[in-house]
Short mmCIF file of C-alpha atoms (C1' of nucleotides) in Angstrom, two decimals:
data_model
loop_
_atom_site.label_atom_id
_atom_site.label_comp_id
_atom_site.label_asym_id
_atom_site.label_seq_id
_atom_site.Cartn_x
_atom_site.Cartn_y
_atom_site.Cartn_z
CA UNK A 15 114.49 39.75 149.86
CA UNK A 16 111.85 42.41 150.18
CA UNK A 17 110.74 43.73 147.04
CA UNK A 18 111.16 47.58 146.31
CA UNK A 19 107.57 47.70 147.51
CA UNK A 20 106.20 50.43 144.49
CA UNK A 21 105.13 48.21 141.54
CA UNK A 22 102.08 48.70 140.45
CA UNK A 23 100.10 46.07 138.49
CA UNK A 24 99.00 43.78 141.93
CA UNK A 25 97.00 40.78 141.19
CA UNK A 26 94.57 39.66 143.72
CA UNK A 27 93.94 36.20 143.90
CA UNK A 28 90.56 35.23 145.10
CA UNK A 29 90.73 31.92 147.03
CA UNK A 30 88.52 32.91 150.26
CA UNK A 31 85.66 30.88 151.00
CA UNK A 32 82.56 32.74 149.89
CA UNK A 33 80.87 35.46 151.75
CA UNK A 34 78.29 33.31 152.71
CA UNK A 35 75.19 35.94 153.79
CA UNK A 36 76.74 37.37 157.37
CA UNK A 37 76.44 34.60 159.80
CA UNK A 38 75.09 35.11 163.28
CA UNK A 39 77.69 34.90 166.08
CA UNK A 40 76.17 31.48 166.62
CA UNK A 41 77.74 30.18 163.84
CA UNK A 42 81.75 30.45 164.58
CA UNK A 43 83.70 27.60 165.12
CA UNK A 44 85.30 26.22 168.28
CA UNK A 45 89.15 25.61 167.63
CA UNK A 46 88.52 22.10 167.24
CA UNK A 47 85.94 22.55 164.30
CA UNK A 48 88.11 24.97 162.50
CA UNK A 49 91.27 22.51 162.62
CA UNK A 50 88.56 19.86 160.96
CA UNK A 51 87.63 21.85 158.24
CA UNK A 52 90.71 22.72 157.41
CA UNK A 53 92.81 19.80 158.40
CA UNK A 54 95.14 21.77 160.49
CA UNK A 55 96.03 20.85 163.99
CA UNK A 56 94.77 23.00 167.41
CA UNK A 57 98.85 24.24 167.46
CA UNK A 58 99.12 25.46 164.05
CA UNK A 59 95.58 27.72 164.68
CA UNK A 60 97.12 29.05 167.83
CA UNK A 61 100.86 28.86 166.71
CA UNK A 62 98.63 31.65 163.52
CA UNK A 63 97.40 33.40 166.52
CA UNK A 64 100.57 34.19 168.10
CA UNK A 65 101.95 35.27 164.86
CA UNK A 66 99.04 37.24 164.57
CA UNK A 67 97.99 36.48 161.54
CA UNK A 68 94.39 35.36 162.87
CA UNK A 69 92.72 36.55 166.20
CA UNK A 70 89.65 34.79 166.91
CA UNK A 71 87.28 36.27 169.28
CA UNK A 72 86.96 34.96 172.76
CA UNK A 73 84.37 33.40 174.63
CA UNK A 74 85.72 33.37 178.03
CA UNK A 75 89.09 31.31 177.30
CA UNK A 76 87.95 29.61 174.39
CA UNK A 77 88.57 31.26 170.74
CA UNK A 78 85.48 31.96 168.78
CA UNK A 79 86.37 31.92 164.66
CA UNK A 80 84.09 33.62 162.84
CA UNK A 81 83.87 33.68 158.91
CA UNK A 82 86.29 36.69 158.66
CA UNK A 83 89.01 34.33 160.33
CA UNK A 84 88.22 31.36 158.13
CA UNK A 85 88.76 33.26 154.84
CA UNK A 86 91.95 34.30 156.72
CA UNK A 87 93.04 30.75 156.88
CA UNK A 88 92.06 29.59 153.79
CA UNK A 89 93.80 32.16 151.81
CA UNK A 90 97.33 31.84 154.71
CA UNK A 91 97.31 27.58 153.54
CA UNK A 92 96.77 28.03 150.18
CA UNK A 93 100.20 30.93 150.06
CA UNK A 94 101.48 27.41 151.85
CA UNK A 95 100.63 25.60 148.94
CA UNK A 96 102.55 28.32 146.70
CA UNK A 97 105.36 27.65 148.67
CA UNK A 98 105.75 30.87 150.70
CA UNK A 99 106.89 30.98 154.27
CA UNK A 100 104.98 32.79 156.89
CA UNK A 101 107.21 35.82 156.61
CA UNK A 102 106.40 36.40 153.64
CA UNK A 103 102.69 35.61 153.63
CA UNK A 104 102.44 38.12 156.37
CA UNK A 105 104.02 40.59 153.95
CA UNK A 106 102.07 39.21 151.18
CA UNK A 107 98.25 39.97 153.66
CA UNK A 108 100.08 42.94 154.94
CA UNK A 109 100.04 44.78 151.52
CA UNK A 110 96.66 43.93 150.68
CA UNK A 111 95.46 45.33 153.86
CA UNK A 112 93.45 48.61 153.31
CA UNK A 113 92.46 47.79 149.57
CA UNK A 114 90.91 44.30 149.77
CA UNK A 115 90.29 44.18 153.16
CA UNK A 116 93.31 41.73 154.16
CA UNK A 117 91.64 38.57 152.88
CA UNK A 118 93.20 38.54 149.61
CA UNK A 119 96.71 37.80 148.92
CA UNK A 120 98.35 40.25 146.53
CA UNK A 121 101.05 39.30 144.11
CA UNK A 122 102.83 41.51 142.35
CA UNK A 123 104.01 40.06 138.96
CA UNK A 124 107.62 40.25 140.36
CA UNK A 125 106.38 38.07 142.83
CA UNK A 126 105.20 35.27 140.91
CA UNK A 127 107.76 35.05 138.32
CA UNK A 128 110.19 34.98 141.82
CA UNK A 129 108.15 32.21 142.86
CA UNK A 130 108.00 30.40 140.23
CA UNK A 131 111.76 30.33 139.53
CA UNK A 132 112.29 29.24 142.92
CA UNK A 133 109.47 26.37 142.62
CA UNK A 134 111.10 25.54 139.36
CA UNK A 135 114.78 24.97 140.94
CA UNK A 136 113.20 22.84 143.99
CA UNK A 137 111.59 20.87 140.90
CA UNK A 138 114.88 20.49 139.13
CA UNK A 139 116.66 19.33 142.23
CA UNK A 140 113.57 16.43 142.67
CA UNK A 141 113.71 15.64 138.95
CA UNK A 142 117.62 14.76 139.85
CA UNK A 143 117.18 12.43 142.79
CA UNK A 144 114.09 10.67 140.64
CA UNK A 145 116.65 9.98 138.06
CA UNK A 146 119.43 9.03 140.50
CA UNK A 147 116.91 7.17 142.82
CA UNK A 148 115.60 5.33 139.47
CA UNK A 149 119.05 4.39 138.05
CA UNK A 150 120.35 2.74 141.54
CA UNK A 151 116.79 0.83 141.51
CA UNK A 152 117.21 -0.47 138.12
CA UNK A 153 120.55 -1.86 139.29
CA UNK A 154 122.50 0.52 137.82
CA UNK A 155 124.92 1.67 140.48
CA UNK A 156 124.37 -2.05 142.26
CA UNK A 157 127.02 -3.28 143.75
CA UNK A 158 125.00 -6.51 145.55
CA UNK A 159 126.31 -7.37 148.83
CA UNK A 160 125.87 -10.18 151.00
CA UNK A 161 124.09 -10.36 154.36
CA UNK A 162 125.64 -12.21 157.46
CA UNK A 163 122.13 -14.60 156.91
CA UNK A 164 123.93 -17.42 156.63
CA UNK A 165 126.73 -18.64 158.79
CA UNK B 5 109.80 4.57 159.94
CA UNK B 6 112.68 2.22 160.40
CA UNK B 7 112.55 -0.47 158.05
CA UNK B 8 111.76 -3.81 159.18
CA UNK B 9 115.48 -4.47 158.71
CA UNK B 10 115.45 -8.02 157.30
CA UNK B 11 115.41 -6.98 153.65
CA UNK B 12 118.47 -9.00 151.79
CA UNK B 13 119.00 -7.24 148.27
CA UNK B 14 120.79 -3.96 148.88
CA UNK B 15 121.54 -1.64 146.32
CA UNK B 16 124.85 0.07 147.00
CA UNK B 17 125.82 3.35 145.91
CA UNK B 18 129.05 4.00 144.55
CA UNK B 19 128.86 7.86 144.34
CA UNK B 20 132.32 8.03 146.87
CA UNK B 21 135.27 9.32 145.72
CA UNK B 22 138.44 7.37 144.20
CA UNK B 23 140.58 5.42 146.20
CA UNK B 24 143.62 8.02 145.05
CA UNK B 25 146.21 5.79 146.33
CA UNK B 26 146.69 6.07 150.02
CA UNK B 27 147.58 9.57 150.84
CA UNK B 28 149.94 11.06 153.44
CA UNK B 29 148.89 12.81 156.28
CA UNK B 30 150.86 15.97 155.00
CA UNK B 31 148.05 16.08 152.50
CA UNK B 32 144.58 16.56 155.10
CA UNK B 33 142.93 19.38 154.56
CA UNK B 34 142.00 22.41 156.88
CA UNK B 35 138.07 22.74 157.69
CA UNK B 36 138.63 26.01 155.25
CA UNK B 37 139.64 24.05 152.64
CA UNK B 38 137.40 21.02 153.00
CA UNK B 39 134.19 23.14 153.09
CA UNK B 40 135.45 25.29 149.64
CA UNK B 41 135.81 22.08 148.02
CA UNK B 42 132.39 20.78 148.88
CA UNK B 43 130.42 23.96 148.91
CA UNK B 44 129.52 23.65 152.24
CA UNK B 45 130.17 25.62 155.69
CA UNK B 46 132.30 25.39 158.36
CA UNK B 47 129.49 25.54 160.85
CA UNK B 48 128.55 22.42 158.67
CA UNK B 49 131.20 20.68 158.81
CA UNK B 50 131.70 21.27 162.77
CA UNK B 51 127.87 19.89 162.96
CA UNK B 52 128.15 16.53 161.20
CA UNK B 53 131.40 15.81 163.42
CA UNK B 54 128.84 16.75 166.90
CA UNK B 55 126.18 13.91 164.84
CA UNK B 56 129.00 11.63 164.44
CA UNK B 57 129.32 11.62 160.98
CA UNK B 58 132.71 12.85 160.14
CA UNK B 59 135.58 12.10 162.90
CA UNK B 60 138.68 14.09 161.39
CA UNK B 61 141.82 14.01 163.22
CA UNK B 62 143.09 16.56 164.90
CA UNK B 63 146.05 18.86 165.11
CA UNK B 64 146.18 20.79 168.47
CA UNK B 65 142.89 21.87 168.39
CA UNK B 66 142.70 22.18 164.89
CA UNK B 67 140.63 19.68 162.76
CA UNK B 68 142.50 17.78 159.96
CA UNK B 69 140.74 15.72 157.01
CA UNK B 70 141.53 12.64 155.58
CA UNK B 71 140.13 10.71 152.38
CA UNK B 72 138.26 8.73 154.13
CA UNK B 73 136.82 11.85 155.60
CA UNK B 74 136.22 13.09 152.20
CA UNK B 75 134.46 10.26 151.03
CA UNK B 76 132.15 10.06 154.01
CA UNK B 77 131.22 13.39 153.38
CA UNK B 78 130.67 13.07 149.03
CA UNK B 79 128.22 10.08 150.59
CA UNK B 80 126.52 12.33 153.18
CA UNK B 81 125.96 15.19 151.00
CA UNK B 82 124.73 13.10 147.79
CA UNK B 83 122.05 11.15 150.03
CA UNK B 84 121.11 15.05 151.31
CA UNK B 85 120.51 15.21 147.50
CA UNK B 86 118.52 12.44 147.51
CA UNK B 87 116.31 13.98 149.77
CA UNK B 88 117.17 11.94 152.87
CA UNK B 89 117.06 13.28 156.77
CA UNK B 90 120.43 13.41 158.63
CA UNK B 91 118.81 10.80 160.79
CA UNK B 92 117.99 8.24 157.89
CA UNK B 93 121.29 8.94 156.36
CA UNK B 94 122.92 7.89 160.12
CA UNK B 95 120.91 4.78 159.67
CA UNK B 96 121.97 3.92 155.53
CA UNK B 97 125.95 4.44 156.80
CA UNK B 98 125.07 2.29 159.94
CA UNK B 99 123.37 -0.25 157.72
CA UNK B 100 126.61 -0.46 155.17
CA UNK B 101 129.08 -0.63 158.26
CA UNK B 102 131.61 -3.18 158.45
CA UNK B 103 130.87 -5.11 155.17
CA UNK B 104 131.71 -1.79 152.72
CA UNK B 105 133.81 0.10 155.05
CA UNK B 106 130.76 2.25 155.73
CA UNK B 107 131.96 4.66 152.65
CA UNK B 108 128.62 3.52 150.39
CA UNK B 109 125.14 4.51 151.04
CA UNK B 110 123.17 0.89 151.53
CA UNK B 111 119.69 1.70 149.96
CA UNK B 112 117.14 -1.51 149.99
CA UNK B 113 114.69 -1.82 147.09
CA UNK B 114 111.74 -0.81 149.38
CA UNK B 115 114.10 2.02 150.45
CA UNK B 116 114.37 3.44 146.89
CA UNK B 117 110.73 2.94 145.97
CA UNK B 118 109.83 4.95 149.31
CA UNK B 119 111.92 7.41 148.72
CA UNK B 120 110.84 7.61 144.49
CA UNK B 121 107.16 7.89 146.20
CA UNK B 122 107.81 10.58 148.57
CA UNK B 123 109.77 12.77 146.13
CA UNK B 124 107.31 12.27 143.73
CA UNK B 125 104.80 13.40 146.19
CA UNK B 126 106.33 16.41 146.59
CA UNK B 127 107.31 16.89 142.71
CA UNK B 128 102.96 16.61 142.21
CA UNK B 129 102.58 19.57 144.99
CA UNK B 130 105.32 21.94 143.29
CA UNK B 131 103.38 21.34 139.73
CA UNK B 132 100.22 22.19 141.47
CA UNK B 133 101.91 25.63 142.70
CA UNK B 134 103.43 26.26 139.65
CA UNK B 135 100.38 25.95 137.59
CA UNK B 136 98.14 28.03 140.02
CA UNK B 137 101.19 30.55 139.90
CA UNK B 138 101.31 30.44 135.99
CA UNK B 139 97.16 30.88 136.31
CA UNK B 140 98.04 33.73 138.59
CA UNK B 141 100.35 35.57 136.42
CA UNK B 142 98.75 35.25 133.16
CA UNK B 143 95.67 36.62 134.84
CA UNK B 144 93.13 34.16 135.35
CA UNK B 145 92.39 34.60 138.82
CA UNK B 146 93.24 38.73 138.64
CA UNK B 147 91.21 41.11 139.38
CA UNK B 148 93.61 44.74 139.60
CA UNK B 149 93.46 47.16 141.77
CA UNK B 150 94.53 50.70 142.20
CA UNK B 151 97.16 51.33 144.27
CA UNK B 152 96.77 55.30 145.76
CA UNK B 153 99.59 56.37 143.46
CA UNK B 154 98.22 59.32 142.25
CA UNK B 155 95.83 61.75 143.91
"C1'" DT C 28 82.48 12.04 189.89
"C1'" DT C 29 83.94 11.08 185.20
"C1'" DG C 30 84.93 12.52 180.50
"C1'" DC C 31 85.49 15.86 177.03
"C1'" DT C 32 87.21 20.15 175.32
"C1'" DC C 33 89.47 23.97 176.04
"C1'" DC C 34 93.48 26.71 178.01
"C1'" DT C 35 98.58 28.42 178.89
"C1'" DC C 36 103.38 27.68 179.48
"C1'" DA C 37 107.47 25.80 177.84
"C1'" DC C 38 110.82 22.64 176.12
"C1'" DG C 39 111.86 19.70 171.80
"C1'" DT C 40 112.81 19.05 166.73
"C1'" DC C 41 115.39 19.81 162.28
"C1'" DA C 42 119.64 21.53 160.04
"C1'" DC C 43 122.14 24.52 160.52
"C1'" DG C 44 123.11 30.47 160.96
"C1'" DT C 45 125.27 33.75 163.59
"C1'" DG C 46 127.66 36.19 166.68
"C1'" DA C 47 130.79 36.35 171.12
"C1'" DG C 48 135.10 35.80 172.95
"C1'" DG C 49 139.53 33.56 172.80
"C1'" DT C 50 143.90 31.04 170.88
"C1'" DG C 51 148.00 29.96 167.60
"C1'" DG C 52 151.41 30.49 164.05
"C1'" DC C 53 153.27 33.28 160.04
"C1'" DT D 13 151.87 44.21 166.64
"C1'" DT D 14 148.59 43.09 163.02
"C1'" DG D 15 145.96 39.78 160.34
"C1'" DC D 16 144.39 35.32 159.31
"C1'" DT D 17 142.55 30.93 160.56
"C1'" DC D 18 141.14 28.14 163.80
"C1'" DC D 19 138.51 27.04 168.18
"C1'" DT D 20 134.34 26.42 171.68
"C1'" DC D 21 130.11 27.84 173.67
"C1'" DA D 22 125.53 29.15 173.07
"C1'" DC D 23 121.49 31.48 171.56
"C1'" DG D 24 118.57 32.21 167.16
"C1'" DT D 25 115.65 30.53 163.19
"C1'" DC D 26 111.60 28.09 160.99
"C1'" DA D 27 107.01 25.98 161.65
"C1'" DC D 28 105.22 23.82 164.37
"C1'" DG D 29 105.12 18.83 167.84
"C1'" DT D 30 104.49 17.33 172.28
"C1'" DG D 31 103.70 16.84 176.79
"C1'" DA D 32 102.61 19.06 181.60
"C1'" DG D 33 99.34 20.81 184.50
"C1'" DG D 34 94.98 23.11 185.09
"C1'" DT D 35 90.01 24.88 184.10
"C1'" DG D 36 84.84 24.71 182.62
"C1'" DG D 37 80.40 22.87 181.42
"C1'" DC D 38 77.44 18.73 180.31
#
DNA sequence: TTGCTCCTCACGTCACGTGAGGTGGC
DNA sequence: TTGCTCCTCACGTCACGTGAGGTGGC
């Protein structure tokens, strides 16, 4: 499932949040603000953490996120919304670590034509149960049977 | 989740097998060849029997299936198609117990029209992926980068 | 003192996958 | 005796959900 790993052509996709001019260390987020923002819950950020695929700084206990670890986020939910599993967005930050800085998500073009077959079939399969779904609706598989209502 | 269970027009779905006229018991099949025939596993198989879905006979310790067997499974795996839990489909076989034989999946009209909703819910997040995937790939959002190939 | 937010275990969920170790009949 | 098919535990996987029980600062 891994690709060879030595294609060349690598296109960065740019969804992190914008720099946004070096905030103080007054500015990060408690836990709770960060699962706002992003409409995650308090497990998922620390379920990321234990994957390590954020790591917040710490103010005693509590985590600290600063604006590095929110463009981390941001660009780990939207490989979500591509529809790639946390394996393979670790592989995905992994190999853009070094070159972009780890905050980009690099897809080779192997990659996307991979995921878009694979998006594709899942879409096929819906399309399917629609249809199915729709024809037993419309009454075409009904078979109407009664209840034990009356007596 | 559970429907209010009051609903009186239910839509059954005839996607079972055919009757094939009462067959011997000389002609169950082994797990092996029940799981060939459907495409699924053994471990499957062994794991809708421990959720009480499938209750094949059994030789010694081996299992044997039946055609009622069969035909509870054809129902099982076409509401999996549909895009239903193994919990809701324990409930739709429940529902259709003792007035179809509990062969048919029972779907309501508010059933169908949930289900029609939440696929289609899904169907809208796949085209979202695809078409920031397509974006992707064709470039839009690419911005290359050398990979230290040569020296 | 109460209430809020934060913390760390740690087991539960979903639908099976994947060995480990053993039996039975050709 | 070997090989095949079958069996029963039982832990692993994926991406978290869900308490339990405890701490810290206003």
């Amino acid at each position: 499932m891994r690709s060879d790993g030595g294609d060349c052509s690598e296109r960065t996709l740019a969804w992190a949040a914008e720099p946004a001019a070096s905030p103080a260390d007054e500015t990060a987020l408690t836990i709770a603000q960060l699962s706002r923002e992003f409409g995650v819950t308090l497990r998922t950020l620390r379920f990321y953490e234990a994957r390590g695929f954020i790591s917040p700084r710490r103010q005693g206990a509590a985590r600290r996120y600063r604006q590095a670890d929110r463009e981390r986020l941001a660009t780990i939910l939207k490989a979500k919304q591509l529809g790639f599993t946390l394996r393979e967005i670790s592989d995905l930050l992994a190999s853009g670590d070094g070159a972009t800085g780890g905050q980009r998500l690099n897809l080779s073009r192997q990659q996307c034509t991979e995921q878009i077959n694979f998006l594709e079939r899942q879409k096929r399969d819906i399309d399917n149960a629609l249809a199915e779904l729709r024809r037993a609706y419309t009454g075409h598989y009904v078979n109407a049977i009664e209840r034990e209502v009356d007596g």
